[in-house]
């Protein structure tokens, strides 16, 4: 059984430079859930080109008020790509379907959060992701041991900021790592 203190929920995964899966090259993943049964997270630094939040709302026939924010839509990961997930501040919760990740952030995957955002209501800060990144039991722990990921605590700028191209480097800098000096090779002492 996983020690609750070893859970990666609420942490960032930062892909190492030699990540072999091109879907995860230079990604930053916010982990929404992690247990013995596996893990689930959202990629926060890969915006979907050409997909606007307002157009998704129109496709879903959700009326948009003049107060609505036009969130950036991200590629959240390769699993369940047709499904939307909203990562947001802890000031909002749906009656059903909101996951409390930690004290600062929640994730909601309901129509209600989209309707609230379309009215100009809902959480203070949010980003939408299509799909998610998922790992089976022990898979993520194995990838970390194989030097596939680094982990650290998140901040609002990395999760919700507009500089998607700079989020990978910024996440590494949170750990005090200069991306130019990061080796793709793991060592053993």
mmCIF file of C-alpha atoms in Angstrom:
data_model
loop_
_atom_site.group_PDB
_atom_site.id
_atom_site.type_symbol
_atom_site.label_atom_id
_atom_site.label_comp_id
_atom_site.label_asym_id
_atom_site.label_seq_id
_atom_site.Cartn_x
_atom_site.Cartn_y
_atom_site.Cartn_z
ATOM 1 C CA UNK A 1 0.000 0.000 0.000
ATOM 2 C CA UNK A 2 1.225 3.507 -0.865
ATOM 3 C CA UNK A 3 2.131 5.708 2.064
ATOM 4 C CA UNK A 4 -0.217 8.757 1.904
ATOM 5 C CA UNK A 5 2.869 10.985 2.231
ATOM 6 C CA UNK A 6 4.288 9.401 -0.940
ATOM 7 C CA UNK A 7 1.262 10.262 -3.064
ATOM 8 C CA UNK A 8 2.060 12.447 -6.028
ATOM 9 C CA UNK A 9 -1.414 14.042 -6.059
ATOM 10 C CA UNK A 10 -0.975 17.818 -6.078
ATOM 11 C CA UNK A 11 2.561 17.610 -7.510
ATOM 12 C CA UNK A 12 4.045 18.402 -10.902
ATOM 13 C CA UNK A 13 5.695 15.764 -13.037
ATOM 14 C CA UNK A 14 8.401 17.246 -15.244
ATOM 15 C CA UNK A 15 9.458 15.123 -18.205
ATOM 16 C CA UNK A 16 13.187 14.447 -18.447
ATOM 17 C CA UNK A 17 14.892 15.489 -21.713
ATOM 18 C CA UNK A 18 15.124 11.930 -23.037
ATOM 19 C CA UNK A 19 11.413 11.107 -22.577
ATOM 20 C CA UNK A 20 10.890 8.409 -25.204
ATOM 21 C CA UNK A 21 7.135 8.926 -25.655
ATOM 22 C CA UNK A 22 6.723 11.947 -27.991
ATOM 23 C CA UNK A 23 3.305 12.716 -26.457
ATOM 24 C CA UNK A 24 5.118 13.570 -23.216
ATOM 25 C CA UNK A 25 8.302 15.246 -24.527
ATOM 26 C CA UNK A 26 9.007 18.371 -22.437
ATOM 27 C CA UNK A 27 5.646 18.130 -20.705
ATOM 28 C CA UNK A 28 4.604 19.331 -17.302
ATOM 29 C CA UNK A 29 1.817 17.224 -15.778
ATOM 30 C CA UNK A 30 -0.226 18.237 -12.756
ATOM 31 C CA UNK A 31 -1.130 15.088 -10.831
ATOM 32 C CA UNK A 32 -4.802 15.109 -9.799
ATOM 33 C CA UNK A 33 -4.859 11.631 -8.252
ATOM 34 C CA UNK A 34 -2.298 8.992 -7.278
ATOM 35 C CA UNK A 35 -2.663 5.782 -5.269
ATOM 36 C CA UNK A 36 -1.832 2.085 -5.373
ATOM 37 C CA UNK A 37 -4.370 1.820 -8.194
ATOM 38 C CA UNK A 38 -2.459 4.216 -10.465
ATOM 39 C CA UNK A 39 -2.388 7.893 -11.268
ATOM 40 C CA UNK A 40 -4.196 10.573 -13.242
ATOM 41 C CA UNK A 41 -2.903 13.974 -14.273
ATOM 42 C CA UNK A 42 -3.348 16.810 -16.755
ATOM 43 C CA UNK A 43 -0.663 18.138 -19.084
ATOM 44 C CA UNK A 44 -0.598 21.894 -18.420
ATOM 45 C CA UNK A 45 1.827 23.148 -21.063
ATOM 46 C CA UNK A 46 0.459 21.918 -24.398
ATOM 47 C CA UNK A 47 -2.316 24.177 -25.683
ATOM 48 C CA UNK A 48 -4.620 22.831 -28.355
ATOM 49 C CA UNK A 49 -4.005 24.896 -31.459
ATOM 50 C CA UNK A 50 -7.196 26.044 -33.112
ATOM 51 C CA UNK A 51 -9.576 24.928 -30.344
ATOM 52 C CA UNK A 52 -11.231 27.800 -28.516
ATOM 53 C CA UNK A 53 -13.231 27.396 -25.338
ATOM 54 C CA UNK A 54 -16.034 29.543 -26.754
ATOM 55 C CA UNK A 55 -16.345 27.228 -29.782
ATOM 56 C CA UNK A 56 -16.521 24.154 -27.522
ATOM 57 C CA UNK A 57 -19.311 25.823 -25.558
ATOM 58 C CA UNK A 58 -21.156 26.606 -28.793
ATOM 59 C CA UNK A 59 -20.799 22.976 -29.949
ATOM 60 C CA UNK A 60 -22.280 21.858 -26.650
ATOM 61 C CA UNK A 61 -25.085 24.436 -27.045
ATOM 62 C CA UNK A 62 -24.120 26.194 -23.808
ATOM 63 C CA UNK A 63 -25.110 29.879 -23.945
ATOM 64 C CA UNK A 64 -22.203 32.249 -23.452
ATOM 65 C CA UNK A 65 -22.687 35.532 -21.588
ATOM 66 C CA UNK A 66 -20.611 38.658 -22.305
ATOM 67 C CA UNK A 67 -18.908 38.077 -18.913
ATOM 68 C CA UNK A 68 -17.568 34.646 -19.903
ATOM 69 C CA UNK A 69 -13.819 34.128 -19.976
ATOM 70 C CA UNK A 70 -12.332 32.426 -23.008
ATOM 71 C CA UNK A 71 -10.139 29.790 -21.357
ATOM 72 C CA UNK A 72 -7.211 28.303 -23.196
ATOM 73 C CA UNK A 73 -7.861 24.665 -24.076
ATOM 74 C CA UNK A 74 -4.983 22.234 -23.511
ATOM 75 C CA UNK A 75 -4.105 18.717 -24.586
ATOM 76 C CA UNK A 76 -4.499 17.051 -21.188
ATOM 77 C CA UNK A 77 -3.212 13.660 -22.296
ATOM 78 C CA UNK A 78 -3.923 10.729 -24.556
ATOM 79 C CA UNK A 79 -6.569 8.999 -22.404
ATOM 80 C CA UNK A 80 -10.281 9.754 -22.937
ATOM 81 C CA UNK A 81 -9.456 12.652 -25.269
ATOM 82 C CA UNK A 82 -13.107 13.453 -26.016
ATOM 83 C CA UNK A 83 -13.710 14.287 -22.359
ATOM 84 C CA UNK A 84 -13.033 17.705 -20.829
ATOM 85 C CA UNK A 85 -11.488 18.409 -17.446
ATOM 86 C CA UNK A 86 -11.275 21.783 -15.725
ATOM 87 C CA UNK A 87 -8.365 22.322 -13.352
ATOM 88 C CA UNK A 88 -9.119 25.278 -11.096
ATOM 89 C CA UNK A 89 -8.651 27.146 -7.862
ATOM 90 C CA UNK A 90 -10.211 25.792 -4.672
ATOM 91 C CA UNK A 91 -12.840 28.547 -4.507
ATOM 92 C CA UNK A 92 -15.240 26.483 -6.634
ATOM 93 C CA UNK A 93 -16.868 23.079 -6.292
ATOM 94 C CA UNK A 94 -19.614 21.383 -8.240
ATOM 95 C CA UNK A 95 -22.269 19.505 -6.284
ATOM 96 C CA UNK A 96 -20.918 16.335 -7.888
ATOM 97 C CA UNK A 97 -17.831 15.689 -9.916
ATOM 98 C CA UNK A 98 -15.271 17.919 -8.186
ATOM 99 C CA UNK A 99 -12.092 16.276 -6.959
ATOM 100 C CA UNK A 100 -10.275 18.066 -4.133
ATOM 101 C CA UNK A 101 -6.669 17.560 -5.170
ATOM 102 C CA UNK A 102 -5.138 19.585 -2.336
ATOM 103 C CA UNK A 103 -5.835 22.780 -0.370
ATOM 104 C CA UNK A 104 -5.207 25.009 -3.406
ATOM 105 C CA UNK A 105 -6.531 23.172 -6.455
ATOM 106 C CA UNK A 106 -9.488 21.129 -7.591
ATOM 107 C CA UNK A 107 -10.451 19.360 -10.785
ATOM 108 C CA UNK A 108 -14.014 19.219 -12.093
ATOM 109 C CA UNK A 109 -15.296 17.197 -15.033
ATOM 110 C CA UNK A 110 -18.973 18.143 -15.191
ATOM 111 C CA UNK A 111 -21.199 20.158 -17.481
ATOM 112 C CA UNK A 112 -22.017 22.382 -14.497
ATOM 113 C CA UNK A 113 -18.531 23.941 -14.346
ATOM 114 C CA UNK A 114 -18.672 24.719 -18.081
ATOM 115 C CA UNK A 115 -22.091 26.340 -17.680
ATOM 116 C CA UNK A 116 -20.831 28.420 -14.747
ATOM 117 C CA UNK A 117 -17.740 29.538 -16.676
ATOM 118 C CA UNK A 118 -19.945 30.426 -19.661
ATOM 119 C CA UNK A 119 -21.966 32.723 -17.359
ATOM 120 C CA UNK A 120 -18.768 34.425 -16.159
ATOM 121 C CA UNK A 121 -19.011 32.626 -12.834
ATOM 122 C CA UNK A 122 -17.172 29.597 -11.519
ATOM 123 C CA UNK A 123 -13.600 29.461 -10.231
ATOM 124 C CA UNK A 124 -11.312 32.505 -10.127
ATOM 125 C CA UNK A 125 -8.607 30.738 -12.131
ATOM 126 C CA UNK A 126 -9.043 27.749 -14.410
ATOM 127 C CA UNK A 127 -7.729 25.886 -17.426
ATOM 128 C CA UNK A 128 -9.479 23.299 -19.546
ATOM 129 C CA UNK A 129 -7.895 20.082 -20.755
ATOM 130 C CA UNK A 130 -9.108 17.557 -23.286
ATOM 131 C CA UNK A 131 -8.098 14.083 -22.187
ATOM 132 C CA UNK A 132 -5.779 13.119 -19.378
ATOM 133 C CA UNK A 133 -2.544 11.273 -18.670
ATOM 134 C CA UNK A 134 -3.036 7.991 -16.851
ATOM 135 C CA UNK A 135 -0.825 5.351 -15.287
ATOM 136 C CA UNK A 136 -1.653 1.853 -14.078
ATOM 137 C CA UNK A 137 -0.586 0.414 -10.700
ATOM 138 C CA UNK A 138 3.165 0.907 -10.193
ATOM 139 C CA UNK A 139 3.717 2.278 -13.713
ATOM 140 C CA UNK A 140 4.471 5.870 -12.714
ATOM 141 C CA UNK A 141 6.761 4.805 -9.861
ATOM 142 C CA UNK A 142 8.683 2.648 -12.358
ATOM 143 C CA UNK A 143 8.996 5.551 -14.820
ATOM 144 C CA UNK A 144 10.336 7.814 -12.057
ATOM 145 C CA UNK A 145 12.917 5.182 -11.023
ATOM 146 C CA UNK A 146 13.954 4.931 -14.695
ATOM 147 C CA UNK A 147 14.724 8.684 -14.741
ATOM 148 C CA UNK A 148 11.629 9.584 -16.780
ATOM 149 C CA UNK A 149 10.212 12.261 -14.491
ATOM 150 C CA UNK A 150 11.184 14.780 -11.835
ATOM 151 C CA UNK A 151 8.618 15.971 -9.295
ATOM 152 C CA UNK A 152 8.002 19.236 -7.471
ATOM 153 C CA UNK A 153 5.274 21.404 -5.997
ATOM 154 C CA UNK A 154 3.266 23.520 -8.454
ATOM 155 C CA UNK A 155 2.566 27.221 -8.587
ATOM 156 C CA UNK A 156 -0.234 29.211 -10.254
ATOM 157 C CA UNK A 157 1.981 30.530 -13.059
ATOM 158 C CA UNK A 158 2.952 27.046 -14.200
ATOM 159 C CA UNK A 159 -0.584 25.704 -13.933
ATOM 160 C CA UNK A 160 -2.521 28.654 -15.341
ATOM 161 C CA UNK A 161 -0.005 31.052 -16.914
ATOM 162 C CA UNK A 162 -0.013 31.961 -20.597
ATOM 163 C CA UNK A 163 3.652 31.113 -21.305
ATOM 164 C CA UNK A 164 3.137 27.467 -22.228
ATOM 165 C CA UNK A 165 6.442 27.285 -24.110
ATOM 166 C CA UNK A 166 8.323 28.332 -20.957
ATOM 167 C CA UNK A 167 6.529 26.149 -18.386
ATOM 168 C CA UNK A 168 8.882 23.158 -18.710
ATOM 169 C CA UNK A 169 11.962 25.301 -18.023
ATOM 170 C CA UNK A 170 10.136 27.218 -15.284
ATOM 171 C CA UNK A 171 9.169 23.969 -13.545
ATOM 172 C CA UNK A 172 12.787 22.786 -13.635
ATOM 173 C CA UNK A 173 13.895 26.129 -12.203
ATOM 174 C CA UNK A 174 11.554 25.535 -9.229
ATOM 175 C CA UNK A 175 13.913 22.659 -8.417
ATOM 176 C CA UNK A 176 16.968 24.855 -8.944
ATOM 177 C CA UNK A 177 17.839 23.065 -12.202
ATOM 178 C CA UNK A 178 19.130 24.859 -15.265
ATOM 179 C CA UNK A 179 17.507 23.025 -18.216
ATOM 180 C CA UNK A 180 20.660 23.522 -20.312
ATOM 181 C CA UNK A 181 22.706 21.576 -17.769
ATOM 182 C CA UNK A 182 20.222 18.741 -17.256
ATOM 183 C CA UNK A 183 21.585 15.376 -18.323
ATOM 184 C CA UNK A 184 19.346 12.796 -19.892
ATOM 185 C CA UNK A 185 21.411 10.003 -18.337
ATOM 186 C CA UNK A 186 20.693 8.607 -14.886
ATOM 187 C CA UNK A 187 23.606 7.815 -12.636
ATOM 188 C CA UNK A 188 24.167 5.399 -9.776
ATOM 189 C CA UNK A 189 26.522 6.114 -6.915
#
